Tab-separated table of C-alpha atoms in Angstrom:
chain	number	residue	atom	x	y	z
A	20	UNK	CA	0.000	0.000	0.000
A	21	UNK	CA	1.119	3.999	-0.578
A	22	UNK	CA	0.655	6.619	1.471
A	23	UNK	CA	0.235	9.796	0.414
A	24	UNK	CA	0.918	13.221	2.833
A	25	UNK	CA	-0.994	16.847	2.028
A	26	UNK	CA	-0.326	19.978	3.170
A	27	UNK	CA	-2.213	23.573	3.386
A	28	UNK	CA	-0.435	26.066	5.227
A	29	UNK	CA	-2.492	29.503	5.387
A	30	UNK	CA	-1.824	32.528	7.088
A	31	UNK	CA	-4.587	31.180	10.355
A	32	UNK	CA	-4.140	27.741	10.181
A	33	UNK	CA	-1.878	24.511	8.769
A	34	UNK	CA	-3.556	21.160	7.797
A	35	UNK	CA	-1.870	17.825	7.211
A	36	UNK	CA	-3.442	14.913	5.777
A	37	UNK	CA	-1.978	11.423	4.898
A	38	UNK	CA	-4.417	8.693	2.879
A	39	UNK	CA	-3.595	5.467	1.022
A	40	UNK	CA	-3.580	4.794	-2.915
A	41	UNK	CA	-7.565	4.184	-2.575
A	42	UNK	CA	-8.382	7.724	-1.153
A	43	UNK	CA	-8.979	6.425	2.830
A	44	UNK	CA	-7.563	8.751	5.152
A	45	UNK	CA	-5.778	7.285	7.486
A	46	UNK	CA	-3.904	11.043	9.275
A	47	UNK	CA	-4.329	14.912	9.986
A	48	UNK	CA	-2.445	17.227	11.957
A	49	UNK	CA	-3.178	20.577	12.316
A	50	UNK	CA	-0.805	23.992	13.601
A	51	UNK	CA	-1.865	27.688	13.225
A	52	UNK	CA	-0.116	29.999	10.937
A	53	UNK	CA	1.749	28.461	7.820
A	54	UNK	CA	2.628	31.974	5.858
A	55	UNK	CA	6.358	32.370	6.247
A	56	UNK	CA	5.067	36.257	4.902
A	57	UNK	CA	3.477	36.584	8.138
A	58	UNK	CA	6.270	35.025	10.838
A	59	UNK	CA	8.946	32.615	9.112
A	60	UNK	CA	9.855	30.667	12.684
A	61	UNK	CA	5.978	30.168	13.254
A	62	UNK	CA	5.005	28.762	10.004
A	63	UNK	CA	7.790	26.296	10.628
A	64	UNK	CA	6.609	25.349	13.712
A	65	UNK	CA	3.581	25.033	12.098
A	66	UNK	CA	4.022	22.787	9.485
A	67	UNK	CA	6.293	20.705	11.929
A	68	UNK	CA	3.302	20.392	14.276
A	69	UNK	CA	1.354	19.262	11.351
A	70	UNK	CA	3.319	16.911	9.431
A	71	UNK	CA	4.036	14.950	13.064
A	72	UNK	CA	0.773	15.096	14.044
A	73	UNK	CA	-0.494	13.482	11.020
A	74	UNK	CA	2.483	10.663	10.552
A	75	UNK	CA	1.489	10.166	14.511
A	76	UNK	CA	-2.093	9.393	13.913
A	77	UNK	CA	-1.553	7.622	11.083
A	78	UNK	CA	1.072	5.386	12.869
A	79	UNK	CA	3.373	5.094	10.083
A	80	UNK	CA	6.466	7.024	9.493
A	81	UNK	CA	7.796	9.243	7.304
A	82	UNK	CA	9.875	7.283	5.136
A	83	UNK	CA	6.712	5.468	4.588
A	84	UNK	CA	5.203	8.241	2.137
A	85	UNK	CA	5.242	7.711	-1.418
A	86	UNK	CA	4.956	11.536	-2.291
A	87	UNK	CA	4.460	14.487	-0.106
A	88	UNK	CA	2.722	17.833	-1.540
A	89	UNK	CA	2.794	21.245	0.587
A	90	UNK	CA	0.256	24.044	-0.387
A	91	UNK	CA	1.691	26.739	1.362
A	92	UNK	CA	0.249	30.407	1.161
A	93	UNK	CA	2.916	32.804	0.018
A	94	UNK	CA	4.833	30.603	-2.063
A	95	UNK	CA	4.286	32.976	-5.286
A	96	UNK	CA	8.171	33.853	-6.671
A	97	UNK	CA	11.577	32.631	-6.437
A	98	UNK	CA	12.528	34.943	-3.399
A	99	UNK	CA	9.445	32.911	-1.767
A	100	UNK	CA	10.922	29.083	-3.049
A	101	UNK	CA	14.411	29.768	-1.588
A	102	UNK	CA	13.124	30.317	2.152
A	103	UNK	CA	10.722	27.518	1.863
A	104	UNK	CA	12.774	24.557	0.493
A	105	UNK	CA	15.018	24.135	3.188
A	106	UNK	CA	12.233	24.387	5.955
A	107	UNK	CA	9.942	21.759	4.170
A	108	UNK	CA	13.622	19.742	3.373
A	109	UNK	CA	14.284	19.814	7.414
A	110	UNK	CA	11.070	17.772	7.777
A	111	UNK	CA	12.820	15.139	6.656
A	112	UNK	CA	10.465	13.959	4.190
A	113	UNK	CA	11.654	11.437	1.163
A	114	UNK	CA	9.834	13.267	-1.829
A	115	UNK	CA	8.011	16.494	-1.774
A	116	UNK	CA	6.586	19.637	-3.905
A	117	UNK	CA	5.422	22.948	-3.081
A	118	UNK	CA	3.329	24.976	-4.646
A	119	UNK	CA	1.161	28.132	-3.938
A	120	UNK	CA	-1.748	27.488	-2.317
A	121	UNK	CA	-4.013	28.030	-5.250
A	122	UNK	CA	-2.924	25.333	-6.869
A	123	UNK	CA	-4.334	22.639	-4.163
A	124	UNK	CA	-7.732	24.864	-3.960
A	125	UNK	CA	-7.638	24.309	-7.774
A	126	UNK	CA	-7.071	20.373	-7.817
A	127	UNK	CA	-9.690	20.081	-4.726
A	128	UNK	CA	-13.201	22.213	-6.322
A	129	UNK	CA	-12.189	20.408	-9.663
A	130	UNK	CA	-12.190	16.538	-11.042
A	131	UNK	CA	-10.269	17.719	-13.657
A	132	UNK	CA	-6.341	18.395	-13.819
A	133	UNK	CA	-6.866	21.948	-15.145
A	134	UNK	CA	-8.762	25.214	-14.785
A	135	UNK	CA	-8.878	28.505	-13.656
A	136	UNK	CA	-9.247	29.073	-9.462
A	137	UNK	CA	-10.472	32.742	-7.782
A	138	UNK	CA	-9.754	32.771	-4.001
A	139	UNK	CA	-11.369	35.873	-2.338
A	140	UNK	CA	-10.529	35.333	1.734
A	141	UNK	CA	-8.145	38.025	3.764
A	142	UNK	CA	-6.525	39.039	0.136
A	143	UNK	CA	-7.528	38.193	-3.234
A	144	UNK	CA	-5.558	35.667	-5.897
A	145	UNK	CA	-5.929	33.976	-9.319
A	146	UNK	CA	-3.912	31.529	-10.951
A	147	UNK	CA	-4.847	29.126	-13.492
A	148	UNK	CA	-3.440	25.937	-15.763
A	149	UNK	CA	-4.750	24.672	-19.477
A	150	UNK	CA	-5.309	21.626	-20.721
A	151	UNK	CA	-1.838	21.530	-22.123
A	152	UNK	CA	-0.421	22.325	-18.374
A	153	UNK	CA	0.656	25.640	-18.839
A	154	UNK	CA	-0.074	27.518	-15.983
A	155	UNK	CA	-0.463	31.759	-15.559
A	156	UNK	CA	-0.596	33.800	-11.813
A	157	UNK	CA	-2.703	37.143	-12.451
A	158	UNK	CA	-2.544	38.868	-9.101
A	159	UNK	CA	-1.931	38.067	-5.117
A	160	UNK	CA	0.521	40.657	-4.179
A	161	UNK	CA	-2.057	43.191	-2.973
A	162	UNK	CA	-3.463	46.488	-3.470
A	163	UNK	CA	-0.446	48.766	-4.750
A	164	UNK	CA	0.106	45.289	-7.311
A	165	UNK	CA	-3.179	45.973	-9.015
A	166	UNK	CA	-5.616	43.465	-6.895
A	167	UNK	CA	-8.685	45.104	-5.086
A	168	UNK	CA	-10.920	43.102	-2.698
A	169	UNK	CA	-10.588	40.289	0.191
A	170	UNK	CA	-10.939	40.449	3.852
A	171	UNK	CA	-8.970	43.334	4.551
A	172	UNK	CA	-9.325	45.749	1.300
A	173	UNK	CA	-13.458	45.526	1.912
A	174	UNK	CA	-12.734	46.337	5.732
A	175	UNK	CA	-11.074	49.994	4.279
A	176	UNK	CA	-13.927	50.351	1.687
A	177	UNK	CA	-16.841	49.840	4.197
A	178	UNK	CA	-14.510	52.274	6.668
A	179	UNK	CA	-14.267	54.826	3.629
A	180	UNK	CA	-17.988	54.716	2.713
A	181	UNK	CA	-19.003	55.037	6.239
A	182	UNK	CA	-16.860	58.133	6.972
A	183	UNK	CA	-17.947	59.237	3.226
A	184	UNK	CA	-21.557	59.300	4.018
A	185	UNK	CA	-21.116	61.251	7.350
A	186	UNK	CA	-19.746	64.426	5.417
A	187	UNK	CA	-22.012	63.680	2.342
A	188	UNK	CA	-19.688	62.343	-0.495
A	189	UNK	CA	-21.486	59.024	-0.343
A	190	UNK	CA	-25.453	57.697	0.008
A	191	UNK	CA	-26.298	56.855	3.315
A	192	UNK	CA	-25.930	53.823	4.283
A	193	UNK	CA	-26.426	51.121	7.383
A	194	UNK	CA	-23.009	50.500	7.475
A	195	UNK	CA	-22.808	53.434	9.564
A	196	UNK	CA	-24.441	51.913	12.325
A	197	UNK	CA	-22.937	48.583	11.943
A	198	UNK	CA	-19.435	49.744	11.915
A	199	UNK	CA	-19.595	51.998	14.584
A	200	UNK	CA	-21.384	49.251	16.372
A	201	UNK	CA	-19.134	46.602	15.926
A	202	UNK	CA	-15.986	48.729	16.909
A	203	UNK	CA	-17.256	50.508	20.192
A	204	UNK	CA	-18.561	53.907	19.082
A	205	UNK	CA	-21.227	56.064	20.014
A	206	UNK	CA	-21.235	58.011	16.560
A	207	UNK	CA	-19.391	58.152	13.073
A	208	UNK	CA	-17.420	61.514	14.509
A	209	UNK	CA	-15.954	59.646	18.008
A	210	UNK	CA	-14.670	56.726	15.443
A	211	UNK	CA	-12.967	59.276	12.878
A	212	UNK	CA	-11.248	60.971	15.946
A	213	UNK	CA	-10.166	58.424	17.684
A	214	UNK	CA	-8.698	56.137	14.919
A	215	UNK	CA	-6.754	60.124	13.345
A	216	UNK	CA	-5.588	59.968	16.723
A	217	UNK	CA	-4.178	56.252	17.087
A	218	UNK	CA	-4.087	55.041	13.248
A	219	UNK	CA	-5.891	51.689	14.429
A	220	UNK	CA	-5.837	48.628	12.363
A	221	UNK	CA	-9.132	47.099	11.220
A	222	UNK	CA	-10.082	44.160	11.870
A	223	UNK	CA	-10.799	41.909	8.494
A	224	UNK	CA	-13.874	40.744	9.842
A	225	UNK	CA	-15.565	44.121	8.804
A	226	UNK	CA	-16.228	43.220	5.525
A	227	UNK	CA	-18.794	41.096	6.861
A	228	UNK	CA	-20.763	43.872	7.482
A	229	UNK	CA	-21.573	44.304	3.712
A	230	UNK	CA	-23.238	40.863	3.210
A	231	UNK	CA	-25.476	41.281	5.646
A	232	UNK	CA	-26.467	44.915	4.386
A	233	UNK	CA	-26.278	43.924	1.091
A	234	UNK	CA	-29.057	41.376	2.086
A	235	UNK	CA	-31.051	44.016	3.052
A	236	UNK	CA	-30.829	46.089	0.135
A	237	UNK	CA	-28.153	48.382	0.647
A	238	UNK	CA	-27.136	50.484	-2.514
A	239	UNK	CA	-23.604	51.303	-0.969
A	240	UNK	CA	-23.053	47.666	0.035
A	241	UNK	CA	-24.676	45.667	-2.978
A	242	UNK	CA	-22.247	48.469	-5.296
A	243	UNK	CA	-19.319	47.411	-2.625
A	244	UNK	CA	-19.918	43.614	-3.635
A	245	UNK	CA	-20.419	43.898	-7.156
A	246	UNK	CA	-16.982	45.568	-7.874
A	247	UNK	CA	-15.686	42.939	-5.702
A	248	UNK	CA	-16.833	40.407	-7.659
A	249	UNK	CA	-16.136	42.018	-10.950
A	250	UNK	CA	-12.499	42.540	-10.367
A	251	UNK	CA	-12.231	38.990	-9.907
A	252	UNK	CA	-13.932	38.375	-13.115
A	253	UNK	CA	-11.441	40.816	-14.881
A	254	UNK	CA	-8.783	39.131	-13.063
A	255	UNK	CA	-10.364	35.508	-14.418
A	256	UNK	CA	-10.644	36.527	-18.240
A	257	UNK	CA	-7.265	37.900	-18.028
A	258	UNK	CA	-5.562	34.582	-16.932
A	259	UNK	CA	-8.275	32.662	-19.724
A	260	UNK	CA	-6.317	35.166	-22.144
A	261	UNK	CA	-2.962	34.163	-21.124
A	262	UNK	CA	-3.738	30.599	-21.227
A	263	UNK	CA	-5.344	30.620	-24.265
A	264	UNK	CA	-8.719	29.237	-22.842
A	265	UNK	CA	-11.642	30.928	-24.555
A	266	UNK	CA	-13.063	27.701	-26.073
A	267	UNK	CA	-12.195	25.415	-23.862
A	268	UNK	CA	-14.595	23.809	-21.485
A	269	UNK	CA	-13.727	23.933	-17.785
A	270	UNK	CA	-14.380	25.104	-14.391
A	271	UNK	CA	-13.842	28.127	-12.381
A	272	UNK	CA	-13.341	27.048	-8.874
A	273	UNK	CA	-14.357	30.152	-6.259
A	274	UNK	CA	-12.470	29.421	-2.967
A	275	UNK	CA	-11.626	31.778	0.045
A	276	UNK	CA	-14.129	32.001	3.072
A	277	UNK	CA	-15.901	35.727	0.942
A	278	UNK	CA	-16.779	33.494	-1.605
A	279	UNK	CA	-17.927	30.057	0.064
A	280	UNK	CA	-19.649	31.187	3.174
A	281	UNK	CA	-19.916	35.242	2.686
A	282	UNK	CA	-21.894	35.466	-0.449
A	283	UNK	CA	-24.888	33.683	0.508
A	284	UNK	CA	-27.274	36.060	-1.804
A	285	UNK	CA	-24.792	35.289	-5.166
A	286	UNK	CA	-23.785	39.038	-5.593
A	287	UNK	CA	-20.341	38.497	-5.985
A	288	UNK	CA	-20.973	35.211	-7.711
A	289	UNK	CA	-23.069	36.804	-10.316
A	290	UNK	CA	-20.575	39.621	-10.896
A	291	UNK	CA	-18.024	37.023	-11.451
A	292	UNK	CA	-19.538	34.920	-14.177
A	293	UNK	CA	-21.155	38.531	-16.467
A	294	UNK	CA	-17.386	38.827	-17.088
A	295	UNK	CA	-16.105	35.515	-17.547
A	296	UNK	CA	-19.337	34.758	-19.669
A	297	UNK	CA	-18.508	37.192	-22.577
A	298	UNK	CA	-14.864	35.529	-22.948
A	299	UNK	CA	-15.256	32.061	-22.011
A	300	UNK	CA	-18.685	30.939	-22.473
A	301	UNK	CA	-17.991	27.229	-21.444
A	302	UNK	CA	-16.235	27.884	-18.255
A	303	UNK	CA	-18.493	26.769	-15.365
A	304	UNK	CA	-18.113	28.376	-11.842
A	305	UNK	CA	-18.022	26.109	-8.874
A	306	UNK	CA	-17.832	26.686	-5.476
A	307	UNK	CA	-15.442	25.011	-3.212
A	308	UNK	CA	-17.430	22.402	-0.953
A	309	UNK	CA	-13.894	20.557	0.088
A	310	UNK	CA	-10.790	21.674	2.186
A	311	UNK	CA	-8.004	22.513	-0.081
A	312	UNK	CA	-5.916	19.830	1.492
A	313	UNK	CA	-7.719	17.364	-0.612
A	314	UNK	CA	-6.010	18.647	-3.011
A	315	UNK	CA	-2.834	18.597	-1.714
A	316	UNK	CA	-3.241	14.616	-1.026
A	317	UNK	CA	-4.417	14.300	-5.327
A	318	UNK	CA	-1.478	16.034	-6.330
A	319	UNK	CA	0.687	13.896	-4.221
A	320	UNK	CA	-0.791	11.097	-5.813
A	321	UNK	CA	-0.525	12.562	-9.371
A	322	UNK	CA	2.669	13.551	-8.652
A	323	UNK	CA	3.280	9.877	-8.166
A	324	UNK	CA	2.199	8.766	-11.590
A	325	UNK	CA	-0.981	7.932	-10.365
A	326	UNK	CA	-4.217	8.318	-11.803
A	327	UNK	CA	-6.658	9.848	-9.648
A	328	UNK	CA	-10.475	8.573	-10.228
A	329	UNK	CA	-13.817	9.919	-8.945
A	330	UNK	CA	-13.767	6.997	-6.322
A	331	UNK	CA	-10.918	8.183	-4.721
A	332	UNK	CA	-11.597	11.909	-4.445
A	333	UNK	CA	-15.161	11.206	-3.030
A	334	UNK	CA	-13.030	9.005	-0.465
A	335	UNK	CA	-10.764	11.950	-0.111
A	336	UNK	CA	-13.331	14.202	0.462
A	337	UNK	CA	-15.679	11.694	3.272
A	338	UNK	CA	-12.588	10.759	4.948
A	339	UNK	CA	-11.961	14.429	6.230
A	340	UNK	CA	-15.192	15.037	7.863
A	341	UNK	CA	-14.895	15.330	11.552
A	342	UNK	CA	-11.311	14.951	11.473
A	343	UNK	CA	-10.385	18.540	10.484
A	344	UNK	CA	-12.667	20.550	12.526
């Protein structure tokens, strides 16, 4: 029997998950952040934590995996590749990849080996690969690099619109009352003082302040949400144009917690496919129902020379419930 390890290291949490040839999974581990970005000792404590807790549970060791695949977030250039190899090589594992975390959110929301993938959590990436496995990054470095949206971005756009409507350059909104809600204020004018006077951070978890008033029919929010989901469809057709994939037939996997839990009422959704529509009219959008470390575990396996059938990914994808929560 094989025995195959996956990794997704974000910038909250680190998942490890070991299975056999036929898609049972037999390991997990978890450990919190896995971003060497964010704090290079951590995430290698993290993935450390991981790795051992999975090859623990499993009861095998580690010269016992076939092929070992690490989705780690922040693992987009060169610069990135030459801090990472030696921590993953340290594990002491016999045969590994890395890749960006995309990729495994990609191979995980798809039964096929290609597509295009849209994550839209804290940030905002794109990456995609064509049938002929050439593969194109548009995006993931951030606001001043040309991305808008995630987690934090909507946080400063629902802060903006707020302050915006108090002096009249923007529609009044509910936001106003949520925001100053959530963070402790008694009005719009005590929150603009008080964060001149201590440049605050804000918390990410804003942004989920325009779902719910988008719900309710909120102009400034529903406009908020639909450029959201529009400059991920801009940032979709322009990785379809680099790969060549206007005629091909594939899917569009939508991962990151905005798009799989956040946009309950499809605003962002719909916004998405108007774009990709009028460039690729075959591509399908799906949303990601599995962890992305199920994808880690089928490109382990692929990486192998193994062919991955729909048996074993709905294995793949049973065999984590429970065991990653």
């Amino acid at each position: 029997m094989k025995y195959f390890l996956g990794v997704d290291a974000g910038g909250s949490k680190t998942y490890a998950m070991i299975a056999n040839e036929q898609g049972v999974v037999i390991g997990v581990g978890k450990g919190g952040n896995g971003n060497h970005q964010n704090n290079r000792e951590q995430a290698e404590n993290s993935l450390q934590q991981a790795v051992s807790g999975a090859i623990i549970a499993s009861g095998l060791t580690k010269d016992q995996m076939e092929y070992s695949w690490f989705g780690l977030a922040g693992a987009d250039r060169e610069s990135d590749f030459r801090i990472l190899r030696p921590i993953i090589s340290r594990l002491g594992l016999p045969r590994t990849e890395i890749s960006c975390d995309t990729w495994i959110a990609l191979r995980s929301g798809t039964e096929s080996n290609y597509g295009i993938v849209l994550i839209c959590g804290s940030g905002v990436n794109c990456a995609g690969k064509n049938p002929r496995g050439v593969t194109y990054q548009c995006g993931g470095f951030g606001y001043r690099f040309g991305d808008y949206g995630g987690g934090y971005d909507l946080s400063i756009e629902v802060f903006r619109s707020v302050l915006r409507a108090d002096d009249g350059r923007e529609k009044e909104t509910v936001l106003s009352e949520r925001l100053i809600h959530l963070l402790g204020y008694s009005s719009v004018s005590e929150l603009r003082e008080d964060y001149l006077d201590h440049s605050r951070d804000l918390p990410p978890q804003i942004a989920e302040l325009l779902f719910q008033a988008a719900d309710e029919g909120d102009q400034v929010a529903t406009l908020l949400l639909t450029k959201q989901g529009d400059e991920l469809g801009l940032a979709a057709v322009s990785t379809i144009r680099h790969l060549a994939m206007e005629e091909d037939s594939f899917d569009i996997v939508l991962a990151g917690s905005l798009l799989t839990k956040g946009d309950r009422s499809g605003i962002i959704r719909r916004s998405i496919e108007q774009r990709v529509k009028h460039s690729a009219p075959n591509g399908t959008l799906r949303i990601l129902t599995r962890e992305p470390v199920v994808g880690a575990v089928v490109l382990a396996m692929e990486s192998s020379g193994m062919r991955v059938n729909q048996e074993v990914l709905d294995c793949l994808s049973l065999g984590k419930e429970g065991l990653l929560l």
